[in-house]
Coordinates of C-alpha atoms in Angstrom, one line a residue:
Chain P
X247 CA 102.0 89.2 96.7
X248 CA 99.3 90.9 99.0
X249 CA 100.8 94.2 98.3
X250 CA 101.6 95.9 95.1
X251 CA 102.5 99.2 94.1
X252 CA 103.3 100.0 97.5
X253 CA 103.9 103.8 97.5
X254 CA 107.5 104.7 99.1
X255 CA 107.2 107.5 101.1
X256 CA 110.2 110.4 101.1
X257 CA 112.4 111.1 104.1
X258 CA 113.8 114.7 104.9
X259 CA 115.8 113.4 107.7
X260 CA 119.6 114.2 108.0
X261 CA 122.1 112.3 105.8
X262 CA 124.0 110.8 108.7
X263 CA 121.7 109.2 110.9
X264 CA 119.9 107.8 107.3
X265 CA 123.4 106.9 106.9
X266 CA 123.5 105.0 110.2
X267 CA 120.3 103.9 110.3
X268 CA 120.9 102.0 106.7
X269 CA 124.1 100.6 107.8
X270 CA 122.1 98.7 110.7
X271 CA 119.9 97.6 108.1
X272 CA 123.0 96.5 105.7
X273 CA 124.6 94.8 109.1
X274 CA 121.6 92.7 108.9
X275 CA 120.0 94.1 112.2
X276 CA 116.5 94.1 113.0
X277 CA 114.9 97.6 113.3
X278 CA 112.5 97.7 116.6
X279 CA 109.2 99.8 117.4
X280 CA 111.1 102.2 119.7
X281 CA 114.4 102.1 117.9
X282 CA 114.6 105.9 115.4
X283 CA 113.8 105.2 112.1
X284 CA 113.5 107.6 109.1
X285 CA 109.9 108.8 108.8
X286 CA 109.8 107.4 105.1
X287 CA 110.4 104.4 106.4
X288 CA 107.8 103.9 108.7
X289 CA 105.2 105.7 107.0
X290 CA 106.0 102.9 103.4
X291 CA 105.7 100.1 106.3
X292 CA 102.4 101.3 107.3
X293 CA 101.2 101.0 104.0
X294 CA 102.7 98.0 103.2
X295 CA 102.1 96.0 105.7
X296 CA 98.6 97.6 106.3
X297 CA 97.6 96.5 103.0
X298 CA 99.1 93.4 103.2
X299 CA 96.9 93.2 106.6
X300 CA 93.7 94.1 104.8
X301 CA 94.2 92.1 101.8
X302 CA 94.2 88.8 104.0
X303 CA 90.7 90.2 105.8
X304 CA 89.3 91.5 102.8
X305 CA 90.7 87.7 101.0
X306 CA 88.6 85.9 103.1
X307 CA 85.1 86.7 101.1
X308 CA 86.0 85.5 98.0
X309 CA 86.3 81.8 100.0
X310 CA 83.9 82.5 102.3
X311 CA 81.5 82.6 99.8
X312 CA 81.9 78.7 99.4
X313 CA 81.8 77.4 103.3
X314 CA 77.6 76.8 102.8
X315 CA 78.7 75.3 99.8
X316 CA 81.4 73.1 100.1
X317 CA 80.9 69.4 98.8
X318 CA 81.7 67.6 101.8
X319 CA 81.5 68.1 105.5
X320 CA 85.4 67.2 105.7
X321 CA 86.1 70.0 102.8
X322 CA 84.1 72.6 104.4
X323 CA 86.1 72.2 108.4
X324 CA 88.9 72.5 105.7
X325 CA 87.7 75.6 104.3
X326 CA 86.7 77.0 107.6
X327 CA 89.7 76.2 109.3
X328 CA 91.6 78.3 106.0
X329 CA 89.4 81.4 106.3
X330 CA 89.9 81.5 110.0
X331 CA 93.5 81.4 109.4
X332 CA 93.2 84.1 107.2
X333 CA 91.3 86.3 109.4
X334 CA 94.2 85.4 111.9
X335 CA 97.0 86.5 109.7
X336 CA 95.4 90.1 109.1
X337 CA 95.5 90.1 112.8
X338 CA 98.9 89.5 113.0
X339 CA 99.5 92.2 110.4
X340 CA 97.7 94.8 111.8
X341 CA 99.5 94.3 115.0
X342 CA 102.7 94.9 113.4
X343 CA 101.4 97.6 111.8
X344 CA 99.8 99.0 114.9
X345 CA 104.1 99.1 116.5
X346 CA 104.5 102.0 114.3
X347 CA 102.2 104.3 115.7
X348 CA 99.1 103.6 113.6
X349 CA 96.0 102.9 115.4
X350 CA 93.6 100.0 114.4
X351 CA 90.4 101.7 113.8
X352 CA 92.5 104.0 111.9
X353 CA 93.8 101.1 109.5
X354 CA 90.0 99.8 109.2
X355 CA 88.6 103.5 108.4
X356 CA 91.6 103.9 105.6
X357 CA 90.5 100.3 104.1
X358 CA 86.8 101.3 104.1
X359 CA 86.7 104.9 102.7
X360 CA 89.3 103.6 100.3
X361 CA 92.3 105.5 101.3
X362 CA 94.4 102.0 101.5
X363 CA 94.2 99.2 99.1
X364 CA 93.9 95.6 99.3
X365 CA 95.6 93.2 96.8
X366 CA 93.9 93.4 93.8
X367 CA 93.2 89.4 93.3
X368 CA 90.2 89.7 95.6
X369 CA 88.4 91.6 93.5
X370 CA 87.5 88.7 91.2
X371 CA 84.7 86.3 91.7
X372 CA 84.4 83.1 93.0
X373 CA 82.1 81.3 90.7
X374 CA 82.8 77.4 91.4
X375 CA 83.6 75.1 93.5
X376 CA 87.0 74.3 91.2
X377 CA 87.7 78.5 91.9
X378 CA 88.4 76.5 95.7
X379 CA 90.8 74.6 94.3
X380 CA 92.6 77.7 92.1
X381 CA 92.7 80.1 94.8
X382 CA 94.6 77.8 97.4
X383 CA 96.9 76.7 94.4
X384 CA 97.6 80.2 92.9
X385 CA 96.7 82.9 95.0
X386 CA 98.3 81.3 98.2
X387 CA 101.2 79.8 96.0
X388 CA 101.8 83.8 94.5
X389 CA 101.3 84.9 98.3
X390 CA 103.8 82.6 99.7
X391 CA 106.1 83.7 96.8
X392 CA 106.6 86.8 98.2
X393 CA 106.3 86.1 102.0
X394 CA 109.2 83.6 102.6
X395 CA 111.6 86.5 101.8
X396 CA 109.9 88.8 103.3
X397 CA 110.3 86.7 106.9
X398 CA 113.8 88.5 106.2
X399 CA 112.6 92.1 106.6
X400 CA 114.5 94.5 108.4
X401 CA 111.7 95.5 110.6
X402 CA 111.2 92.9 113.2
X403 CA 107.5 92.9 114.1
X404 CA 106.3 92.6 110.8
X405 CA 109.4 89.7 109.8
X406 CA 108.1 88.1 113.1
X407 CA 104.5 87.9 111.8
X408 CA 105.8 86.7 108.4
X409 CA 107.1 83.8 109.6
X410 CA 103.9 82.5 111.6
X411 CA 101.9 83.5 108.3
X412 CA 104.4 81.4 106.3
X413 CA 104.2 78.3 109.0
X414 CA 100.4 78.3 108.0
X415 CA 100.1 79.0 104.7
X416 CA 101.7 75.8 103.1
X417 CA 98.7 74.1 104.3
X418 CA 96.9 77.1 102.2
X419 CA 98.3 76.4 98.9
X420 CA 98.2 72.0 99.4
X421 CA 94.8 72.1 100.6
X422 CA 93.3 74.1 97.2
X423 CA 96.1 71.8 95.0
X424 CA 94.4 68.7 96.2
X425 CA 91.1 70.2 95.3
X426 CA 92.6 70.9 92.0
X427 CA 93.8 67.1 92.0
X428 CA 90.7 66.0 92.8
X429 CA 88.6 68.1 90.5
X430 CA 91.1 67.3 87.4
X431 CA 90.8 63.0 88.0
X432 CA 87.1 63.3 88.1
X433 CA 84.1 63.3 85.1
X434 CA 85.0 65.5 82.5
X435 CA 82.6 67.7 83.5
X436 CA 84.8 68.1 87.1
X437 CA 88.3 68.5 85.0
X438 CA 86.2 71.1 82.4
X439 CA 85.4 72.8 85.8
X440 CA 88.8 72.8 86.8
X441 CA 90.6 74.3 83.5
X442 CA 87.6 76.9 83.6
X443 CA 89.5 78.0 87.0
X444 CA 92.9 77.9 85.8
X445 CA 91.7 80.2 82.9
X446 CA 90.5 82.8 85.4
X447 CA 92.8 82.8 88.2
X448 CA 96.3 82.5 85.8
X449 CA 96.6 86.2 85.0
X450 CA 94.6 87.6 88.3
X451 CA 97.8 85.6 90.1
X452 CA 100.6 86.9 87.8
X453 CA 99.5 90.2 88.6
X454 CA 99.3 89.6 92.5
X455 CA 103.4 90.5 92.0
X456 CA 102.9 93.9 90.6
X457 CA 103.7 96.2 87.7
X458 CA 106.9 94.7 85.5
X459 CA 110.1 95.8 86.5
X460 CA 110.4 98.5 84.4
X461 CA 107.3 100.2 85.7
X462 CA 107.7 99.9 89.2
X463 CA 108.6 103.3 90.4
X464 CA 109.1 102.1 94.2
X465 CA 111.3 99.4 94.9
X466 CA 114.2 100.8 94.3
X467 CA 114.3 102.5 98.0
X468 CA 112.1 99.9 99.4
X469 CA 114.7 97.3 98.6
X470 CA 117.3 99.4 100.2
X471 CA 115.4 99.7 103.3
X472 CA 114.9 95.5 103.1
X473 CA 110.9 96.8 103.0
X474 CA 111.1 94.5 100.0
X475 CA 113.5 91.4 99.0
X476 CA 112.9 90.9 95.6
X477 CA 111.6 92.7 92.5
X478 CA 108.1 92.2 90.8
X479 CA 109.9 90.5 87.8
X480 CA 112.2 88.3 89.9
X481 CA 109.4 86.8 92.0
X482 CA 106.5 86.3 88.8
X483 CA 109.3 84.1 86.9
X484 CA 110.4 82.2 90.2
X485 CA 106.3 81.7 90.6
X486 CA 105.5 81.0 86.9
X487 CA 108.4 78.1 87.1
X488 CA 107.4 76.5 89.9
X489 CA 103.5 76.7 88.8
X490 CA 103.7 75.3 85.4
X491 CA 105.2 71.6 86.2
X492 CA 102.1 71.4 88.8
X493 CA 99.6 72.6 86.2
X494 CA 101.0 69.8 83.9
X495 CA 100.9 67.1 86.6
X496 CA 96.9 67.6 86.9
X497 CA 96.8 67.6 83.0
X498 CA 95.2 71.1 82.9
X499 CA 96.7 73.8 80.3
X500 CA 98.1 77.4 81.2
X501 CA 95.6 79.6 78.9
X502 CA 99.3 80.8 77.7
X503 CA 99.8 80.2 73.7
X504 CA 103.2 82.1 74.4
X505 CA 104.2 79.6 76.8
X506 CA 107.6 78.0 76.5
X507 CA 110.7 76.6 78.3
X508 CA 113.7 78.8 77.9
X509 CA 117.0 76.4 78.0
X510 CA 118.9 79.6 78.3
X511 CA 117.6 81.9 81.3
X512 CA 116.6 78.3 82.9
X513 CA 112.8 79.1 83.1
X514 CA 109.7 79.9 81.2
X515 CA 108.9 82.2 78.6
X516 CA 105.6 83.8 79.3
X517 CA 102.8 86.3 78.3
X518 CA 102.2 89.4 80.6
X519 CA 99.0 90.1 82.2
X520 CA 97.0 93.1 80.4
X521 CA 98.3 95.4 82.5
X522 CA 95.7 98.1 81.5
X523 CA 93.4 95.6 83.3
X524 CA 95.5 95.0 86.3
X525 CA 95.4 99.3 86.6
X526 CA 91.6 99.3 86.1
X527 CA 90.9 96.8 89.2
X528 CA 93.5 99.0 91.2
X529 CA 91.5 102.0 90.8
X530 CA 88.4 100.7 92.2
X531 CA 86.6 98.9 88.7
X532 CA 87.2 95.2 89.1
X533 CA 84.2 93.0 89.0
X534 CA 83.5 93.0 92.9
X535 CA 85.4 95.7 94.1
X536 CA 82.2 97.4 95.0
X537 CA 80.7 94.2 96.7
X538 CA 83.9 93.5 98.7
X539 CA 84.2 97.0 100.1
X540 CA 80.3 97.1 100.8
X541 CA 80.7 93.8 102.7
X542 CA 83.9 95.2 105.0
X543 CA 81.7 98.4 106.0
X544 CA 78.8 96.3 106.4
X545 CA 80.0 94.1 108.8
X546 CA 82.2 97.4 110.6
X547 CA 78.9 99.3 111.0
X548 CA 76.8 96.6 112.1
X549 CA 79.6 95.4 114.6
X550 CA 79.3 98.4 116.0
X551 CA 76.5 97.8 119.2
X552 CA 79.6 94.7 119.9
X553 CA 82.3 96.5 119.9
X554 CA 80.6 99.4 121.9
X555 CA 78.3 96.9 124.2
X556 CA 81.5 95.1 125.1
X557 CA 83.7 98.5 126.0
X558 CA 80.5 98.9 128.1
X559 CA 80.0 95.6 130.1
X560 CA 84.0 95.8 130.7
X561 CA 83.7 99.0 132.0
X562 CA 81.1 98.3 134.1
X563 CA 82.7 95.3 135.7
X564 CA 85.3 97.3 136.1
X565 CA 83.5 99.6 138.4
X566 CA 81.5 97.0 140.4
X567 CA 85.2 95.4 141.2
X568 CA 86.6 99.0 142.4
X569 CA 83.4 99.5 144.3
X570 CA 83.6 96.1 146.3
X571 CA 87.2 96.8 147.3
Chain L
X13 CA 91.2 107.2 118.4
X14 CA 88.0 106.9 119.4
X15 CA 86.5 104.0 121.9
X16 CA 89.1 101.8 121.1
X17 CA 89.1 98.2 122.7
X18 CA 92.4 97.9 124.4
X19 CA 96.0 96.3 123.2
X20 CA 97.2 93.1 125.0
X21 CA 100.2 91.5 124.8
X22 CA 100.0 87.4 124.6
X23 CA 102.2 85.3 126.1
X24 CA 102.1 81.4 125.5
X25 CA 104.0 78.3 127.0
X26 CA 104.7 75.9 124.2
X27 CA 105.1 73.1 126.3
X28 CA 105.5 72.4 130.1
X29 CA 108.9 73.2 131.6
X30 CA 109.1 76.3 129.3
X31 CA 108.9 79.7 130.0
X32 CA 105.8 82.2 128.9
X33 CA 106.8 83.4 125.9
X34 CA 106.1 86.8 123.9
X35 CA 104.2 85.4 120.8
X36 CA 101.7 89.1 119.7
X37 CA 99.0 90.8 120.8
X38 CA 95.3 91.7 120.2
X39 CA 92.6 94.2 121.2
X40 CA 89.8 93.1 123.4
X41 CA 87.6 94.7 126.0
X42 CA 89.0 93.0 128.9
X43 CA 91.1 90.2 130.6
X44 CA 88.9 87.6 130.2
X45 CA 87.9 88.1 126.3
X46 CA 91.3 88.8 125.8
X47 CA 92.2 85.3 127.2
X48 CA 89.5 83.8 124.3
X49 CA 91.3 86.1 121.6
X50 CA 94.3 84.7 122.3
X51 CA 93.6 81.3 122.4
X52 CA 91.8 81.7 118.8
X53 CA 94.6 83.8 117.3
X54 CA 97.6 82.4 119.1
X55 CA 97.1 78.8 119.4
X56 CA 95.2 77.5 116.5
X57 CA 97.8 74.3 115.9
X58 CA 98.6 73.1 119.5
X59 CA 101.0 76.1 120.1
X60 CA 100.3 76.2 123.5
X61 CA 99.3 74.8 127.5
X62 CA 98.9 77.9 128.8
X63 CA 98.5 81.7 128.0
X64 CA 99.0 84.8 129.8
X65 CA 97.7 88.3 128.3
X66 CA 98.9 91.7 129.9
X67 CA 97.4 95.1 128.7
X68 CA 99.9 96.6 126.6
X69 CA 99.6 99.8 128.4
X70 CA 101.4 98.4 131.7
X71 CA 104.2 97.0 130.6
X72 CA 107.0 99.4 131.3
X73 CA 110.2 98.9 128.7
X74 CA 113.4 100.1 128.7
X75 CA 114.8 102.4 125.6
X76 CA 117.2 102.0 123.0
X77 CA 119.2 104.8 124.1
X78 CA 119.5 103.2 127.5
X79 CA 121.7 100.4 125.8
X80 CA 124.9 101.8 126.8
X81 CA 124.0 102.7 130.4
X82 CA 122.5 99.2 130.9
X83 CA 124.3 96.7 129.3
X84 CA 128.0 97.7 128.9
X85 CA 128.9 98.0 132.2
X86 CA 128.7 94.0 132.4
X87 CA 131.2 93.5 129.1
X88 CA 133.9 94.5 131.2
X89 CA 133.0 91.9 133.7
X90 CA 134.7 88.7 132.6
X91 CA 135.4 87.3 135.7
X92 CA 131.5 86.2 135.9
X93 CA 132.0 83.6 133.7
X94 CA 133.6 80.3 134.8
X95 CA 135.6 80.2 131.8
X96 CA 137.9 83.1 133.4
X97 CA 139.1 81.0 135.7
X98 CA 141.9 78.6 134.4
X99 CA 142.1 75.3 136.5
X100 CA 144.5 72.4 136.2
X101 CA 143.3 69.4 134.9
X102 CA 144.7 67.4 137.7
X103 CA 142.4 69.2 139.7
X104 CA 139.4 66.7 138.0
X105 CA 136.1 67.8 136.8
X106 CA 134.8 71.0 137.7

């Protein structure tokens, strides 16, 4: 899930159109830019789907660290060819985003001076290769989790860009399984490489869904609104089953002692994430939450002459065209 | 906002014999880069043979409240579909 803890915002608009605007919603109708909404509702979108926006720009450092680096020319067009579709699905976002009266430098300047959040999985490192491998497994896996519902959301523009995002994003999660496949039939060395990934990336994904249940303040009005489909809980089991069977197929271990099949509820048993470190990397103190941020308003600042040169030359042609008429 | 590059709406034709259709948009600085935007955003697995982009700020759209205005007066216009009219079988295909 690319966006956790998502802050719902409170509405002071009159109880009947609320009223009629959540009947639409129950109706199953799609809520448009210039259609009324309640302003809670479109100020918890922004956020949401703003960091959701970010977290797939800010997501693409942690892999692109590894393009120079990939083992094979083949793996690194592969890699490429991911990270570019990442930097095409925060495009896609911010669009959405940008329907409800946001404006996209404003969404860039709330990422960089930190007044938004990006999902805190990116804020771990990328150490091997194998971490290649884990990422497209777990990371996309936990990420497509949460977006094949969400191609259900009431609001259209951002259900519309969650179902090209989901069209791509299988190829996300098969392409860093096969690097897992690969890694765990090769030496021992490779396989040691591979369970030294699974160890780092198993609790980082878990807590890609967000606070349990029972501590997440916000969903109850954001699953109302059809802002969210499913709670943290629901989606971390559905993930954890689905995961486990794959890990066992490569011959790899989940670094979970707790670990157990549960005839009864029909899924796993499993150990929380420390939670106290999951709050810790939110607030800004994960291992390369400094780095990640430092690279975004890096490249921002030092895009600048582009951006500005190119607002420039466009404007210029634009005069030498009015001027020859 | 500040010196913002412009909003462009993208429309693609997924195959020939289809219409243009509405797939998103994108900032760029004009028509042209708008046009190499697209194609990298919009049309990254064969999505497309052709791609139109339109600023965003000349479209003109209609409103939600116009919905009654617009649309209802054609609900009570039955007799524009050829299912209103009931002819005889014997009269043959039709």
């Amino acid at each position: 899930m690319y966006a956790q803890m998502v802050k719902s915002e409170s509405t002071q608009d009159a109880p009947e159109k609320l009223a009629a605007f959540q009947a639409r919603i129950d109706a199953g109708e799609k809520i448009e830019p210039k259609d009324w909404m309640p302003e809670g509702y479109r100020k918890t979108l922004i956020r949401q789907i703003g960091q959701h926006a970010h977290s797939e720009i800010v997501g693409q450092l942690p892999e692109g660290n590894w393009i120079t680096r990939a083992p094979t020319l083949e793996r690194k067009a592969i890699l490429l060819a991911k990270v570019q579709d990442e930097a095409g699905h925060g495009l896609y976002l911010y669009c959405a985003a940008e329907t409800l009266a946001v404006s996209r430098d404003e969404l860039t300047e709330m990422l960089l001076d930190g007044r938004m959040k990006y999902s805190s999985i990116f804020n771990y490192p990328t150490l091997t290769w194998a971490d290649m491998g884990a990422v497209g497994w777990l990371v996309d896996g936990a990420a497509i989790m949460n977006q094949v519902p969400l191609q259900r959301t009431s609001y259209g523009p951002y259900s519309r860009a969650m179902i090209r995002i989901c069209k791509e994003e299988s190829f996300h999660q098969r392409q860093g399984y096969h690097i897992m496949m690969k890694m765990a039939q090769g030496t021992p060395a490779q396989k040691k490489m591979a369970q030294d990934a699974l160890n780092r990336f198993w609790y980082p994904s878990l807590m890609m869904f967000g606070p349990s249940d029972k501590d997440s303040v916000h969903s109850a009005q954001s699953m109302k609104w059809k802002i969210k489909m499913n709670t943290n809980d629901e989606l971390r089991q559905k993930f954890v089953d689905q995961t486990v069977p794959q890990a066992e197929f490569l011959g790899l271990t989940v670094p979970d002692d707790t670990l157990r099949w549960n005839e009864d509820k029909g899924g796993y048993d499993f150990a929380e994430p420390d939670w106290s470190e999951f709050f810790d990397v939110i607030q800004g103190n994960g291992p390369c939450n400094t780095e990640r941020l430092a690279a975004r308003n890096k490249a921002w600042d030092e895009g600048a002459w582009v951006r500005e040169g190119l607002m420039a030359h466009a404007a210029k042609k634009r005069a030498a065209k009015l001027a020859a008429e | 906002m500040k010196n913002e590059w412009p909003l462009w709406e993208v429309f693609i034709r997924g195959q020939h014999g289809l219409n243009h259709r509405h797939v998103g948009s994108l900032h760029a600085p004009d028509a042209e880069m708008a046009l190499k935007n697209a194609r990298d955003v919009y049309t990254r697995r064969n999505e497309g043979v052709s791609i139109w982009v339109v600023e965003a700020a000349h479209i003109t759209a209609s409103s939600p409240s116009d919905k009654g205005p617009l649309y209802e007066p054609s609900e009570s216009k039955v007799y524009r579909h050829p299912t209103f009219f009931d002819i005889p079988d014997e009269a043959g295909h039709m």
